[in-house]
């Protein structure tokens, strides 16, 4: 993925290339009606809920240009081939705290098989739109978070056991 940042008040342009380690794992996610709310999201794995957490995919940030905003997350289903690195706990996290938004669904796949597990996530949420909604496979509900402090809103699954590292 390549990202270019142009600052209108400066003659300087920054370009960065990101290459995520690919494996046989995959993450799929469906943003809500305003996909730009998911800018700054990361997908992470760990072998303990206390971490340390390792980022295996980063959505990047929205880019503001004189013509308007270029969202980092397009509408509809998004997916990326990644390497979970043997993590037991897998989560999506909105890196920026104190922000509201909606994520419809998050799915994690290992070797082409959708992973299931015990859901976990952040509080607070708005109304009945709890973190488990982003992990239940039902597209008529969602996780709507509200002003979540650091580390930001998150929703994930405990796959139940440590996984062997994905071979390269």
XYZ file of C-alpha atoms in Angstrom:
168
model
C 0.000 0.000 0.000
C 1.299 3.447 -0.821
C 0.204 6.607 0.935
C 1.063 10.149 -0.136
C 0.513 13.121 2.133
C 0.384 16.599 0.633
C 0.332 19.553 2.992
C -1.228 22.553 1.186
C 0.669 25.066 3.323
C 4.007 23.416 2.517
C 5.868 22.604 -0.712
C 6.778 19.242 0.842
C 5.150 15.916 -0.129
C 5.722 12.706 1.835
C 5.258 9.245 0.327
C 5.536 6.005 2.270
C 5.226 2.411 1.112
C 3.808 -0.150 3.512
C 4.246 -3.849 2.881
C 2.503 -6.085 5.399
C 3.769 -9.605 5.902
C 1.419 -11.865 3.974
C 0.603 -15.401 4.941
C -2.285 -17.784 4.710
C -4.323 -15.686 7.166
C -6.912 -13.087 6.209
C -8.891 -10.343 7.867
C -12.224 -9.098 6.454
C -14.176 -6.137 7.770
C -17.256 -4.179 6.841
C -17.416 -0.516 7.864
C -20.659 1.218 8.716
C -22.326 3.877 6.584
C -19.389 6.262 7.139
C -16.248 4.232 6.308
C -13.997 7.200 7.106
C -14.806 6.567 10.807
C -12.486 3.549 10.563
C -9.399 5.527 9.578
C -6.571 4.821 11.951
C -7.774 1.284 12.617
C -5.364 -1.571 13.215
C -5.748 -5.337 13.377
C -3.655 -6.950 16.080
C -2.814 -10.268 17.659
C -1.472 -11.394 21.040
C -1.161 -14.514 23.158
C -2.456 -12.735 26.264
C -5.250 -10.206 26.683
C -2.690 -8.089 28.512
C -0.474 -8.062 25.387
C 1.934 -7.269 24.033
C -0.146 -6.701 20.895
C 1.411 -7.006 17.445
C -0.113 -5.091 14.528
C -0.579 -7.251 11.453
C -2.620 -4.768 9.395
C -3.109 -0.984 9.491
C -5.829 0.840 7.526
C -3.872 4.100 7.472
C -5.471 7.511 7.796
C -7.835 9.593 5.703
C -5.990 12.062 3.487
C -7.346 15.584 3.130
C -6.664 17.258 -0.218
C -7.860 20.586 -1.670
C -10.412 18.538 -3.657
C -11.751 16.745 -0.568
C -11.068 13.732 1.596
C -9.600 10.462 0.317
C -10.815 7.819 2.774
C -8.385 5.169 3.987
C -11.206 2.614 4.147
C -13.490 2.172 1.120
C -17.179 1.278 1.338
C -18.187 -2.380 1.358
C -16.209 -5.405 2.497
C -12.466 -4.880 2.865
C -10.007 -7.746 3.134
C -6.290 -8.234 3.446
C -3.975 -11.223 3.443
C -1.960 -11.077 6.653
C 0.063 -13.196 9.035
C -1.421 -13.594 12.535
C 1.937 -14.924 13.679
C 0.409 -17.622 15.871
C -1.647 -15.218 17.995
C -4.450 -16.601 20.125
C -6.280 -13.277 20.575
C -7.195 -11.364 17.412
C -8.793 -7.938 17.392
C -9.716 -4.852 15.418
C -8.876 -1.607 17.241
C -9.679 2.022 16.500
C -6.310 3.530 17.322
C -7.633 7.044 17.866
C -9.412 7.390 21.216
C -12.337 9.704 21.942
C -13.991 9.109 18.617
C -17.384 7.705 17.735
C -18.138 5.356 14.885
C -19.622 2.124 13.610
C -18.151 -1.141 12.405
C -20.588 -3.689 11.022
C -18.518 -6.862 11.001
C -14.992 -8.230 11.536
C -13.881 -11.715 10.428
C -10.596 -13.544 10.848
C -9.526 -16.504 8.660
C -6.683 -18.983 9.060
C -5.870 -21.259 6.102
C -9.204 -20.312 4.482
C -11.300 -21.225 7.548
C -13.271 -18.544 9.386
C -12.146 -18.490 13.007
C -14.624 -18.518 15.853
C -14.097 -17.904 19.518
C -15.194 -16.056 22.590
C -15.755 -12.373 21.772
C -14.142 -9.606 23.791
C -14.146 -5.843 23.361
C -14.253 -2.353 24.741
C -16.834 -0.339 26.575
C -18.660 2.016 26.439
C -21.001 1.421 23.554
C -24.090 3.240 22.362
C -27.383 1.558 23.247
C -27.534 -2.142 22.407
C -24.753 -1.831 19.823
C -22.184 -3.884 21.790
C -18.774 -5.115 20.558
C -20.084 -8.687 20.091
C -22.285 -7.392 17.240
C -19.160 -6.844 15.124
C -18.280 -10.528 15.488
C -21.614 -12.326 15.146
C -21.964 -12.569 11.344
C -25.279 -10.690 11.410
C -25.270 -7.708 9.050
C -28.405 -6.108 10.506
C -26.587 -5.035 13.690
C -23.262 -3.348 14.467
C -20.829 -2.134 17.119
C -21.273 1.571 17.787
C -18.653 2.869 20.189
C -18.623 6.146 22.028
C -15.748 8.255 23.333
C -13.596 5.272 24.240
C -10.419 6.133 26.165
C -6.982 4.733 25.326
C -6.368 2.192 23.826
C -9.448 3.055 21.750
C -12.484 0.987 20.783
C -11.817 -2.669 19.987
C -13.564 -5.955 19.247
C -11.960 -9.346 18.883
C -12.044 -13.065 19.521
C -10.196 -15.506 21.728
C -9.510 -18.447 19.418
C -9.102 -20.646 22.495
C -5.536 -21.829 22.123
C -2.153 -20.580 21.047
C -1.612 -21.206 17.365
C 1.640 -22.246 15.742
C 3.294 -19.473 13.724
C 2.245 -19.338 10.092
C 5.005 -20.820 7.903
C 6.546 -18.496 5.313
